[in-house]
Short mmCIF file of C-alpha atoms and ligand atoms in Angstrom, two decimals:
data_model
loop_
_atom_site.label_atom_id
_atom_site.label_comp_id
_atom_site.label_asym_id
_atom_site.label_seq_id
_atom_site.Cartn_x
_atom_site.Cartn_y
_atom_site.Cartn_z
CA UNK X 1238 0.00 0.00 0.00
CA UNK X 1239 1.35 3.28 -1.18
CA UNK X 1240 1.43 5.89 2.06
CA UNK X 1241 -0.45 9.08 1.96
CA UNK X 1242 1.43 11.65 1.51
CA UNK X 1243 2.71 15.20 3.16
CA UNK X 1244 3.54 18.34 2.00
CA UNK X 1245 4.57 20.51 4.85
CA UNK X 1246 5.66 19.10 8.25
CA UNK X 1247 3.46 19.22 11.26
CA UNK X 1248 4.68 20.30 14.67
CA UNK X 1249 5.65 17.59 16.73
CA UNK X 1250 6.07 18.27 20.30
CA UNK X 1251 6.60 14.75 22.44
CA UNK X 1252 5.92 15.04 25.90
CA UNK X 1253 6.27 12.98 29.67
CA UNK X 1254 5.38 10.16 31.36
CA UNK X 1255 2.29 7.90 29.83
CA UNK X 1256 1.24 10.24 27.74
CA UNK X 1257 5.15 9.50 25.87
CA UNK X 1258 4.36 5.90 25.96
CA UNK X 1259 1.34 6.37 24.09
CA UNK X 1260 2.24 8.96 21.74
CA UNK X 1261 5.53 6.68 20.73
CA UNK X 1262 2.59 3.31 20.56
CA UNK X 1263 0.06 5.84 18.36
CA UNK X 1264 2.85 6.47 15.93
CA UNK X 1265 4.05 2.71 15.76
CA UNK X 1266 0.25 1.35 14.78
CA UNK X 1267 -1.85 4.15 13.59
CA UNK X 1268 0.38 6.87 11.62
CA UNK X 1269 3.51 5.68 10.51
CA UNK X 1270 2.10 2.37 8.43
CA UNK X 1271 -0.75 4.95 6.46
CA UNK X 1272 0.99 7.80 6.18
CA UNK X 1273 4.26 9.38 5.00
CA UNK X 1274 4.70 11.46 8.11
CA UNK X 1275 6.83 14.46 8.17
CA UNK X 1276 7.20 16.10 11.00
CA UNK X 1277 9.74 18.75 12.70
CA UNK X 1278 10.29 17.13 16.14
CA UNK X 1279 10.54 19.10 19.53
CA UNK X 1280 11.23 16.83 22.46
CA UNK X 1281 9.11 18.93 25.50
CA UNK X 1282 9.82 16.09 27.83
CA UNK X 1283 11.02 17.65 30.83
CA UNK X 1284 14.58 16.21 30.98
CA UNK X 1285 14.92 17.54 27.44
CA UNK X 1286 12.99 20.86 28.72
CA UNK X 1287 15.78 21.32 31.86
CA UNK X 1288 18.62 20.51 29.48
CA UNK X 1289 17.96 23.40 27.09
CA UNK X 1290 16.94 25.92 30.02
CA UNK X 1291 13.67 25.30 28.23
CA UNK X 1292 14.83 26.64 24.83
CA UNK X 1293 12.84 23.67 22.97
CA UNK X 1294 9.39 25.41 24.19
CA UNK X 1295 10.06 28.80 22.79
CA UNK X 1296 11.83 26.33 19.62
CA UNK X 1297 8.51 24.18 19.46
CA UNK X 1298 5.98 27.56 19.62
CA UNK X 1299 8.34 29.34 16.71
CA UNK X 1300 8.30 27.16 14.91
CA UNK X 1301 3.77 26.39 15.48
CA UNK X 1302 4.11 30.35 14.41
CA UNK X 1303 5.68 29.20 10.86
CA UNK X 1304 4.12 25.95 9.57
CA UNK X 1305 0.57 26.99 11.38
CA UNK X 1306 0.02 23.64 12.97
CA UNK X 1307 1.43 21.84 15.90
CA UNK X 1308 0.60 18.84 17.10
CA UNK X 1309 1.84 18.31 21.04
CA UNK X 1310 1.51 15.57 23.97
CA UNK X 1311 1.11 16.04 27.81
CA UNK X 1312 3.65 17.48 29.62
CA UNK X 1313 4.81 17.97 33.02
CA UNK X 1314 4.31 21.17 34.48
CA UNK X 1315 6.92 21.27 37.31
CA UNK X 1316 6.14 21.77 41.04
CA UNK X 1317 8.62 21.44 44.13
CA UNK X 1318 8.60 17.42 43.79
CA UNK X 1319 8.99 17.06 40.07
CA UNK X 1320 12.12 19.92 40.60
CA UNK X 1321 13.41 17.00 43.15
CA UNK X 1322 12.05 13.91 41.02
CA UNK X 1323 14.07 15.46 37.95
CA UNK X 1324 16.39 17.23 39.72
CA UNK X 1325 15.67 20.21 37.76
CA UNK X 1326 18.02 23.53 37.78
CA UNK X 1327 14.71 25.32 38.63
CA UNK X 1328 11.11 25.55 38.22
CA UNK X 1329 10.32 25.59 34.44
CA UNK X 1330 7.12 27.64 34.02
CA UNK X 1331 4.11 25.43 31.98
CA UNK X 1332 4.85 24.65 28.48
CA UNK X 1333 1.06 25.58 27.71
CA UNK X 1334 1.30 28.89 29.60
CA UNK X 1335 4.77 29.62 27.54
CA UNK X 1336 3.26 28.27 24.29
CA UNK X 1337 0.01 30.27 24.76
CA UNK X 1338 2.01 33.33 25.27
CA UNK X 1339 3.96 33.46 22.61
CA UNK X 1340 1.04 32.42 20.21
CA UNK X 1341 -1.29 34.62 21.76
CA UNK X 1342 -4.58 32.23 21.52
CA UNK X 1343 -7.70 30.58 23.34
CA UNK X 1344 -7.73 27.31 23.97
CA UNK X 1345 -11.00 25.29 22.88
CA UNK X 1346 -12.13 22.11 24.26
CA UNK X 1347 -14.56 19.61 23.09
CA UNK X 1348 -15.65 16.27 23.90
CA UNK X 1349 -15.38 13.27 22.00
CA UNK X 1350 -18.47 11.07 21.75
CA UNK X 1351 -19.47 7.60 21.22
CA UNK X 1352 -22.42 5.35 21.74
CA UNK X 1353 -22.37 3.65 25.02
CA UNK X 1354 -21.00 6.77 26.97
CA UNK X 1355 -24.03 8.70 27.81
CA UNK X 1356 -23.87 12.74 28.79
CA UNK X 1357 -25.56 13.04 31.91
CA UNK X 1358 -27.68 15.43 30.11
CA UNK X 1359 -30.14 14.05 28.09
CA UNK X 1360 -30.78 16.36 25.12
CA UNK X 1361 -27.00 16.85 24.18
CA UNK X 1362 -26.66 15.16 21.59
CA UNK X 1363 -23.49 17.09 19.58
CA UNK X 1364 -20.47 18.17 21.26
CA UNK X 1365 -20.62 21.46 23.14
CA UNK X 1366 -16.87 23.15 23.02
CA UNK X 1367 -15.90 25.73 25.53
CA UNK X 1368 -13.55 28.90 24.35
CA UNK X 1369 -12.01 30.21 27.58
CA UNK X 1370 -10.49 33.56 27.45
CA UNK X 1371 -7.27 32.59 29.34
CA UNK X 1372 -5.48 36.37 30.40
CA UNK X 1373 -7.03 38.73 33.30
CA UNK X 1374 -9.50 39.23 35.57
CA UNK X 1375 -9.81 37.67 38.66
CA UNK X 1376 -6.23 34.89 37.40
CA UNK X 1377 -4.36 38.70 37.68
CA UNK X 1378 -6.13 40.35 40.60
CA UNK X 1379 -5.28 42.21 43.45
CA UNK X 1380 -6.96 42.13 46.76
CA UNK X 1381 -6.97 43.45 49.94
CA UNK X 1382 -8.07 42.48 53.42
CA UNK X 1383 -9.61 45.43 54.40
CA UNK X 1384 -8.62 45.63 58.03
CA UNK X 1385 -11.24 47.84 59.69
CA UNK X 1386 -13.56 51.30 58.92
CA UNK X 1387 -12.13 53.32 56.23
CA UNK X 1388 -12.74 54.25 52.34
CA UNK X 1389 -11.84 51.46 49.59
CA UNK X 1390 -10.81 53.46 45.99
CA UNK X 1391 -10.64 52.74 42.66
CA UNK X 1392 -8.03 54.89 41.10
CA UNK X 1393 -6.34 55.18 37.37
CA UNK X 1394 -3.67 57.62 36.83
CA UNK X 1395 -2.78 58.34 33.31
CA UNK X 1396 0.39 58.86 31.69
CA UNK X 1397 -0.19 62.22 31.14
CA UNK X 1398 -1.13 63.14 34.96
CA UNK X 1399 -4.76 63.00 34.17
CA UNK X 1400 -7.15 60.75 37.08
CA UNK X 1401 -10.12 58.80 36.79
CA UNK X 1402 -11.33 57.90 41.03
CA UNK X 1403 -14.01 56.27 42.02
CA UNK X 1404 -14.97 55.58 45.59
CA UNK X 1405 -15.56 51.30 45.35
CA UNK X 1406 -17.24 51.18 49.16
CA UNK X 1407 -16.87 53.52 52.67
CA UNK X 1408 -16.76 50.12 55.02
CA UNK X 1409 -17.71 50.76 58.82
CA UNK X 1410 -16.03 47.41 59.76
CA UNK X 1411 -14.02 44.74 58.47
CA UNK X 1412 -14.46 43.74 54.48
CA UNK X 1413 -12.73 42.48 51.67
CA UNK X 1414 -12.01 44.57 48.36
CA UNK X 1415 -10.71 43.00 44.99
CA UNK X 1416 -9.04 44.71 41.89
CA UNK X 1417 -9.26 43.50 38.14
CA UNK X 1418 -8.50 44.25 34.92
CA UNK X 1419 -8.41 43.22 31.17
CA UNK X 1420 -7.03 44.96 28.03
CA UNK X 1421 -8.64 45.74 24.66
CA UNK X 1422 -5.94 43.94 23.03
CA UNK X 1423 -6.19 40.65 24.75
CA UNK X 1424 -10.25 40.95 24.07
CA UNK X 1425 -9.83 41.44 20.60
CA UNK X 1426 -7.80 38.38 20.58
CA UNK X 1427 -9.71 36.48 22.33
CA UNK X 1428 -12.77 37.34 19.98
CA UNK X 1429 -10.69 36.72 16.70
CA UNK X 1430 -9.79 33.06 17.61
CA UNK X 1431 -13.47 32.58 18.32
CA UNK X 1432 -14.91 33.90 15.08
CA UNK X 1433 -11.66 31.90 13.32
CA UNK X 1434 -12.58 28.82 15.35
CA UNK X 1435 -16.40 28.65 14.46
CA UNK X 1436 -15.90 29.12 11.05
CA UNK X 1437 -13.00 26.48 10.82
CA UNK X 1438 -15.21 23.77 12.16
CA UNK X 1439 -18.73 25.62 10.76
CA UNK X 1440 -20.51 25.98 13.96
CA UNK X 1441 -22.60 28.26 15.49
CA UNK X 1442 -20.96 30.59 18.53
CA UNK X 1443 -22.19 31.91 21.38
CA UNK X 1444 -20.77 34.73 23.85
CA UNK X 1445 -22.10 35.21 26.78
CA UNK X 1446 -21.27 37.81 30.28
CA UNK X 1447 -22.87 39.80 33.13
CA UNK X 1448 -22.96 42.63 30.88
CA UNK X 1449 -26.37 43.93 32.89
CA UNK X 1450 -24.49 44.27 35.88
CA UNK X 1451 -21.05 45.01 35.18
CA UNK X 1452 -21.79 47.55 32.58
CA UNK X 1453 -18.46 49.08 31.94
CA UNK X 1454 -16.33 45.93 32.62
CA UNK X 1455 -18.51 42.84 31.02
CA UNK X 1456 -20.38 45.56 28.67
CA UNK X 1457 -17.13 46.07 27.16
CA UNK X 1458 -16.15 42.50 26.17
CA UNK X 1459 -19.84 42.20 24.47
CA UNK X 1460 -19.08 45.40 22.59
CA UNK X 1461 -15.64 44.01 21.49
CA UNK X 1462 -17.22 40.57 20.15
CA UNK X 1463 -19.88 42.76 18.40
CA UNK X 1464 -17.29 44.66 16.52
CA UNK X 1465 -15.05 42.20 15.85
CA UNK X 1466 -17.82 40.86 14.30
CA UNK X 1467 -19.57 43.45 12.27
CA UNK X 1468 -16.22 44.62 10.92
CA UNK X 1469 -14.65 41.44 10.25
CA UNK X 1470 -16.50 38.32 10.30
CA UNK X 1471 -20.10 39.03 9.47
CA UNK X 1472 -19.74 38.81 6.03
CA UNK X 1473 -18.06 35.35 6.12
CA UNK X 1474 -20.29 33.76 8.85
CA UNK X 1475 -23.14 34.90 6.45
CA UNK X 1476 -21.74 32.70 3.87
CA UNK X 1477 -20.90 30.04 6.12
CA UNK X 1478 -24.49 29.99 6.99
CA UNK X 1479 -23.80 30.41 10.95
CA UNK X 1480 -24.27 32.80 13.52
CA UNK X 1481 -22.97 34.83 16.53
CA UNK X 1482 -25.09 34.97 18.99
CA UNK X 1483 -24.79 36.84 22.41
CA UNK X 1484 -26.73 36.51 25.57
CA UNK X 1485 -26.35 37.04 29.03
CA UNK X 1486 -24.77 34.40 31.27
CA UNK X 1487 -27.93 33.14 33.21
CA UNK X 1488 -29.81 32.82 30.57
CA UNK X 1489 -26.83 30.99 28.34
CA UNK X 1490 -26.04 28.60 31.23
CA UNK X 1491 -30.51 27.69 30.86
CA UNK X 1492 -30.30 27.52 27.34
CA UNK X 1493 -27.36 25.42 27.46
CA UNK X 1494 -28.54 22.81 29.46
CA UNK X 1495 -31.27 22.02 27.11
CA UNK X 1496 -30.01 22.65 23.81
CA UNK X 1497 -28.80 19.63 21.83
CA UNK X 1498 -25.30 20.56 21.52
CA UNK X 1499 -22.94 21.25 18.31
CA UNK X 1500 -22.12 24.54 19.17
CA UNK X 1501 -18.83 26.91 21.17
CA UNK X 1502 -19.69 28.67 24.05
CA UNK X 1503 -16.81 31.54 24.21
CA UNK X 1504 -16.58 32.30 28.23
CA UNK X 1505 -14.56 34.75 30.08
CA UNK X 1506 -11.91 33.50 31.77
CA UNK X 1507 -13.51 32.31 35.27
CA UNK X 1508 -16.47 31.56 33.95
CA UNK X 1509 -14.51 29.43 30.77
CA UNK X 1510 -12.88 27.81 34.40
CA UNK X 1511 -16.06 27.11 35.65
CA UNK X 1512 -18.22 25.55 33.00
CA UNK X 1513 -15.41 23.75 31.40
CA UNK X 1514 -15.42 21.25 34.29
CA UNK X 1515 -18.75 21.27 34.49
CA UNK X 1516 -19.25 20.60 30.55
CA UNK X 1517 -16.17 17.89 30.12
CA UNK X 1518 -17.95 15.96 34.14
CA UNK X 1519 -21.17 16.00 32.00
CA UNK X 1520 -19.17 14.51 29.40
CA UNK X 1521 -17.85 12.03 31.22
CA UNK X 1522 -14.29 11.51 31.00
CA UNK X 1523 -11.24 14.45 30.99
CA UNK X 1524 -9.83 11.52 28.36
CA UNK X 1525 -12.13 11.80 25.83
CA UNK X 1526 -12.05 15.59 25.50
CA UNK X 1527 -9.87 17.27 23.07
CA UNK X 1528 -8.04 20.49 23.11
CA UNK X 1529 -6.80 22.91 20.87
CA UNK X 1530 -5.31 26.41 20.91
CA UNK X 1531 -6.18 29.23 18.40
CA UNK X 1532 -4.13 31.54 17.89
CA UNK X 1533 -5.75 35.06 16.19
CA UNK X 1534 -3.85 34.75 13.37
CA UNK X 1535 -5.52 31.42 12.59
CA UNK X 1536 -2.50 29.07 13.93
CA UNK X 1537 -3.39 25.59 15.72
CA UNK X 1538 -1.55 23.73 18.10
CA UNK X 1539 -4.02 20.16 19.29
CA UNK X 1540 -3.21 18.15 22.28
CA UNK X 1541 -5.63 16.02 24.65
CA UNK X 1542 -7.20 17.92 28.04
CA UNK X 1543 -6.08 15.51 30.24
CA UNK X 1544 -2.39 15.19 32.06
CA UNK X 1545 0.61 13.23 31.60
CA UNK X 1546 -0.97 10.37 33.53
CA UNK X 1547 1.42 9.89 36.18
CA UNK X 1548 0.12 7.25 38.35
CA UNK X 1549 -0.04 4.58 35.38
CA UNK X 1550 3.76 5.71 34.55
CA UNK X 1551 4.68 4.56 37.70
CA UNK X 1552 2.85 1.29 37.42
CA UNK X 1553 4.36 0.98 33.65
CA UNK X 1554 7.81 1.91 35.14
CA UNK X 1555 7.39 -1.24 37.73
CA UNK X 1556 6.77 -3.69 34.64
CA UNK X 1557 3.07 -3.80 35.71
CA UNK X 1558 -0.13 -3.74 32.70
CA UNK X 1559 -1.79 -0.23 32.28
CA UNK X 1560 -4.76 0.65 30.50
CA UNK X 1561 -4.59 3.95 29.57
CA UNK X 1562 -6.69 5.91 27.87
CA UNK X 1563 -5.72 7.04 24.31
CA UNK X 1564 -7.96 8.37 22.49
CA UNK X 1565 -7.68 11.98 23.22
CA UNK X 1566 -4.09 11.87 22.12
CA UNK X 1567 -4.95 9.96 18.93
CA UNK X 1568 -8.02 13.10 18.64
CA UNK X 1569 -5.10 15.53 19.04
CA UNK X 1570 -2.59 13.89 15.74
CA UNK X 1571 -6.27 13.52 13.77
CA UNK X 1572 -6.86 17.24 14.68
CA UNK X 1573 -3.71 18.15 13.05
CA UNK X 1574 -3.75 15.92 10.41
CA UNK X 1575 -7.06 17.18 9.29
CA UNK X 1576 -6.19 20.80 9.65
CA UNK X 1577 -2.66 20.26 8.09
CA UNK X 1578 -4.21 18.62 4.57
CA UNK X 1579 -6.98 21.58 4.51
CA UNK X 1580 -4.39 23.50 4.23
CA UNK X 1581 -2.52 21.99 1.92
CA UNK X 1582 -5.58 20.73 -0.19
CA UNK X 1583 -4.57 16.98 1.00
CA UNK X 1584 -7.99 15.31 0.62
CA UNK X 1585 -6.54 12.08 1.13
CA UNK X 1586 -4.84 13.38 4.78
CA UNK X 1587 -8.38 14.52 5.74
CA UNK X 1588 -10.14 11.00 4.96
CA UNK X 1589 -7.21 9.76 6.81
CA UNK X 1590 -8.18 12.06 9.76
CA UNK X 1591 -11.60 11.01 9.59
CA UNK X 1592 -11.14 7.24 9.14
CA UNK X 1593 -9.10 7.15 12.14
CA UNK X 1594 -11.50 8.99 14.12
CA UNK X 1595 -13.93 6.33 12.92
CA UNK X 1596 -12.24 3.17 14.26
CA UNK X 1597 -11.16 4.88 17.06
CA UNK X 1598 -15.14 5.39 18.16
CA UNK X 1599 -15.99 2.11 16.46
CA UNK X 1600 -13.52 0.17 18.57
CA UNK X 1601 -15.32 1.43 21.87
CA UNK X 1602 -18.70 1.22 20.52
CA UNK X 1603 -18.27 -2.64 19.58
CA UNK X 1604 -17.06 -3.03 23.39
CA UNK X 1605 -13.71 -2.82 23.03
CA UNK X 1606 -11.98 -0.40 25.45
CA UNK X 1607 -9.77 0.66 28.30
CA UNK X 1608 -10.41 0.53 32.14
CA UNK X 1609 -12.04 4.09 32.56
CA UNK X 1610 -14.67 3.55 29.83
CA UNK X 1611 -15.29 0.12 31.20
CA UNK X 1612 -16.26 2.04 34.17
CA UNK X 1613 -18.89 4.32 32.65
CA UNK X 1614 -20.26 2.95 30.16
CA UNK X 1615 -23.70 1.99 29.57
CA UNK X 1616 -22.57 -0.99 26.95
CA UNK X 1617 -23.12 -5.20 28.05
CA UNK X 1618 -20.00 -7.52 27.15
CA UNK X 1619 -17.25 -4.83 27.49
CA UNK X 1620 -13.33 -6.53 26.76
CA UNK X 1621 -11.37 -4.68 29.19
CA UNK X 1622 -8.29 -3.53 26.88
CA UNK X 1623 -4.63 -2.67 27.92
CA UNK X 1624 -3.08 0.55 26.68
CA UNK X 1625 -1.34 -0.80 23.64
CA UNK X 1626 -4.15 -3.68 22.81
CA UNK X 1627 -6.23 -1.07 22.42
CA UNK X 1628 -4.50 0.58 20.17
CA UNK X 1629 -3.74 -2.26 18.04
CA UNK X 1630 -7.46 -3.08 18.00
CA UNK X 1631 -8.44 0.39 16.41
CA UNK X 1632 -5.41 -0.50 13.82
CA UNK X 1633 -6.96 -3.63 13.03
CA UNK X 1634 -10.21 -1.73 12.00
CA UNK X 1635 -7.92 0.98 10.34
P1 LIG B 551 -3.91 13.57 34.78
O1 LIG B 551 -2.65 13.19 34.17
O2 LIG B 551 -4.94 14.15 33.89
O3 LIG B 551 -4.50 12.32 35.55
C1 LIG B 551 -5.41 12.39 36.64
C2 LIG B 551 -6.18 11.07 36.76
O4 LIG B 551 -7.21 11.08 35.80
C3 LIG B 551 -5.35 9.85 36.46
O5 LIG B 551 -4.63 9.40 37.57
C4 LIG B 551 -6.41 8.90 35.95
O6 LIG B 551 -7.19 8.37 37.03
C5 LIG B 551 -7.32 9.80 35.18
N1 LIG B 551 -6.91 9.95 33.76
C6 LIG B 551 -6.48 11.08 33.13
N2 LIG B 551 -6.23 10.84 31.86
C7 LIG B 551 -6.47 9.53 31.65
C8 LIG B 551 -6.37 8.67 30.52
N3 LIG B 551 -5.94 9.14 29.34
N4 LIG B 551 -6.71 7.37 30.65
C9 LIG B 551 -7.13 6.90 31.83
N5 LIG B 551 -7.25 7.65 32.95
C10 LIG B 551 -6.93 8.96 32.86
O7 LIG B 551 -3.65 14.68 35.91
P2 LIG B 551 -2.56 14.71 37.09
O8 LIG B 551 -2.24 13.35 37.56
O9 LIG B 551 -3.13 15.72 38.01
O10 LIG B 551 -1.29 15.35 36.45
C11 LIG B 551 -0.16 14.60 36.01
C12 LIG B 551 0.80 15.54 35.32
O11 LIG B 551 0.20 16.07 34.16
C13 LIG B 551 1.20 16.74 36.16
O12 LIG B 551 2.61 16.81 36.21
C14 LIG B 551 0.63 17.94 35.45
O13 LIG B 551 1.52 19.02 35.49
C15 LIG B 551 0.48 17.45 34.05
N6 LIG B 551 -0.62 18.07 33.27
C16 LIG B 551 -0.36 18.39 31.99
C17 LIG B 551 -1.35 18.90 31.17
C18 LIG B 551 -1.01 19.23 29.75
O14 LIG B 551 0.11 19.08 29.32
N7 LIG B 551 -1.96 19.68 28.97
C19 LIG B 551 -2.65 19.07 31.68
C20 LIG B 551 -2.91 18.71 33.00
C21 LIG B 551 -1.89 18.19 33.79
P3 LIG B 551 -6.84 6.98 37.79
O15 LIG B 551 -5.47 7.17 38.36
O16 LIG B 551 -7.92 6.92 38.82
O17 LIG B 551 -6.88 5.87 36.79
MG1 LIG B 552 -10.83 24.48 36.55
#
C-alpha cells in the first residue's frame, strides 16, 4: 500500500510520562504504516525541557508560528517534587502557559463522543466546546483584606497626569475589596480566535457575560465581540451559513442545558474555568475531550485535556499492565492531520483524519476499550483492553 502523503511538516512536540508511551505506541500502529509522516520534532519532555533551560518550548511555539500547525503531547508542568524527582536547575514555568504566550490564543475544548457513553444530560446530543479567554480578571487580581472602617478606591492615573477615582465602598467594619483588569488587546484576541474557530469547524458561537451588571467591565467584552464581528467576520459567517449569537450568562447557562449541543460557548476567563469542568464531568471523561489552541492569526496547536498520567507511569515503570486511555491523544494527531491537509488541499490526509476517528469510536462502541470507559459505560460484554491492545485493536479496523 502506497502511504499518503505530506507536503509541509506538522509540529511535533513529544511530551512525559504515559502520555510518551502512548504517543511513541500511536505512531508505531496508527500513523507511521498509512501515512508518510513528516514532522519537525521538539522533544518537551522535561529532561529535554531542563537541558535546554527550556529553549525547545520557545523552539517548538516558533516554529507552530511558521508551519501553522502543531501537534503536542502532555507534559509535566513542574512543582517542588517534580524539581526533586528530575532534579531540575529550577522551576520551568508550563509549556502551555509559555506556548500560549507566545502564540497569543484561546484554547478550545470539546468532547469526543461515542455510543455507550451517555452525557448526563439528556438532550445533548453534539459536542458542546468551551472557548475560555485565558489572560485577566480575577487569574491577575489584586486584593486586599480590608482591616477595619475606612474608604476602599478605585483609582487610574494616566500617563499624562490625568485621574479617573471612584470611591468602590466607605466600610464601617471589616471587608474584603478585589481589583481586576483586562485589556482591549487581549479581548480582541480572544474574539478573533473565536470567530476563526467557528468558522474552521462551521458551527454556530455563542458569547455570553454579566454585561447587565457590570456595565463598563462585562459591557465592554460584548461590545468588542460585536465589533469584531460586524467589521470582520459578518460577512463570512453569512456565507458560512452560521451565527454569533450573544446573551447574558444566566440565561446561556438555561439555554445550554437544554439545547442539543454542536455549538462553542466563548466564556470569560472564570467563567470558561467554571463551565469547562462542568461541561467535560457531563461529558464524562477528561480523556475523551480534546483540546486545541487558536491563535488570532488562525495558527493551531491540538493536544488532549487531560495530564501526563502519572500514576499509570509509575505502574508501567514497575513492569506492571496499564490501560490507559488514548484516544484523546490519537483526537489531538487527527486534529492536526485534518487541519494540516486543509491546508494543503490533502484530501486524502483529511479521509485519513476522519477514518481514524472512525475506528477509534468504532472500537469502543463494539465493546472494546480501556479501564475508565469500562467504568462508565452503559454498553453489556465490554473486553477490558490494555493501553497498547487497544491501540492495536483500532489499527486492526484501520
Ligand atoms: P492527569 O494526568 O490528567 O491524571 C489524573 C487522573 O485522571 C489519572 O490518575 C487517571 O485516574 C485519570 N486519567 C487522566 N487521563 C487519563 C487517561 N488518558 N486514561 C485513563 N485515565 C486517565 O492529571 P494529574 O495526575 O493531576 O497530572 C499529572 C501531570 O500532568 C502533572 O505533572 C501535570 O503538570 C500534568 N498536566 C499536563 C497537562 C497538559 O500538558 N496539557 C494538563 C494537566 C496536567 P486513575 O489514576 O484513577 O486511573
Ligand atoms: Mg478548573
Amino acid at each position: 500500500m502506497e502511504k499518503i502523503k505530506m507536503t509541509t511538516p506538522l509540529v511535533e512536540m513529544d511530551g512525559d510520562e504515559m502520555t510518551r508511551i502512548l504517543w511513541a505506541m500511536i505512531k508505531e500502529h496508527l500513523l507511521v504504516p498509512f501515512v508518510d509522516l513528516k514532522t519537525e520534532y521538539y522533544d518537551l519532555g522535561l529532561e529535554n525541557r531542563n537541558e535546554t533551560d527550556d529553549q525547545v518550548t520557545v523552539d517548538a511555539a516558533n516554529a507552530t508560528k511558521k508551519y501553522g500547525v502543531a501537534v503536542k503531547c502532555a507534559t509535566i508542568t513542574p512543582n517542588a517534587a517534580r524539581v526533586e524527582e528530575y532534579h531540575l536547575k529550577e522551576m520551568w514555568k508550563s509549556p502551555n502557559g509559555t506556548i500560549r504566550g507566545i502564540l497569543d490564543g484561546t484554547v478550545f475544548r470539546a468532547p469526543i463522543l461515542v455510543k455507550g457513553i451517555e452525557p448526563c444530560v439528556r438532550q445533548w446530543k453534539k459536542p458542546i466546546t468551551i472557548a475560555r479567554h485565558a489572560y485577566g480578571d480575577v487569574y491577575k487580581n489584586t486584593e486586599i483584606k480590608v482591616p477595619g472602617k475606612g474608604k476602599g478606591i478605585l483609582r487610574f492615573e494616566g500617563e499624562d497626569g490625568s485621574v479617573i477615582e471612584e470611591t468602590i465602598q466607605e466600610f464601617k467594619g471589616p471587608g474584603i475589596l478585589q481589583g481586576i483588569h483586562n485589556t482591549e488587546d487581549s479581548i480582541k484576541s480572544f474574539a478573533r480566535s473565536c470567530f476563526t474557530y467557528a468558522l474552521s469547524t462551521k458551527q454556530e458561537l455563542w458569547f455570553s457575560t454579566k454585561d447587565t451588571i457590570s456595565k463598563k467591565y462585562d459591557h465592554t467584552f460584548k461590545d468588542i465581540f460585536e465589533e469584531v464581528y460586524e467589521q470582520e467576520f459578518r460577512a463570512e459567517f453569512e456565507k458560512a451559513g452560521i451565527t454569533y449569537f450573544y446573551t447574558l450568562i444566566d440565561d446561556a447557562v438555561a439555554r445550554v442545558m437544554k439545547s442539543e449541543g454542536g455549538f462553542i460557548w466563548a466564556l470569560k476567563n472564570y467563567d470558561g474555568d467554571v463551565m469547562s469542568d462542568m461541561v467535560s464531568s457531563a461529558y464524562g471523561s477528561l480523556a475523551m475531550m480534546t483540546s486545541v489552541l487558536v491563535s488570532p492569526a488562525g495558527i493551531y496547536e491540538y493536544e488532549a485535556a487531560h495530564g501526563t498520567v502519572q500514576r499509570h507511569y509509575y505502574k508501567h515503570l514497575k513492569g506492571e499492565e496499564t490501560s490507559t486511555n488514548s484516544v484523546a491523544t490519537i483526537f489531538a494527531w487527527t486534529g492536526a492531520l485534518r487541519k494540516r491537509g486543509e491546508l494543503d488541499r490533502l484530501p486524502e490526509l483529511c479521509a485519513f483524519a476522519d477514518r481514524l476517528e472512525s475506528a477509534t469510536i468504532r472500537t469502543i462502541e463494539e465493546g472494546e476499550m480501556t479501564g475508565d470507559l469500562a467504568r462508565i459505560t452503559s454498553a453489556k460484554d465490554v473486553k477490558v483492553l490494555n493501553s497498547e491492545e487497544f491501540i492495536k485493536a483500532i489499527a486492526k479496523r484501520l
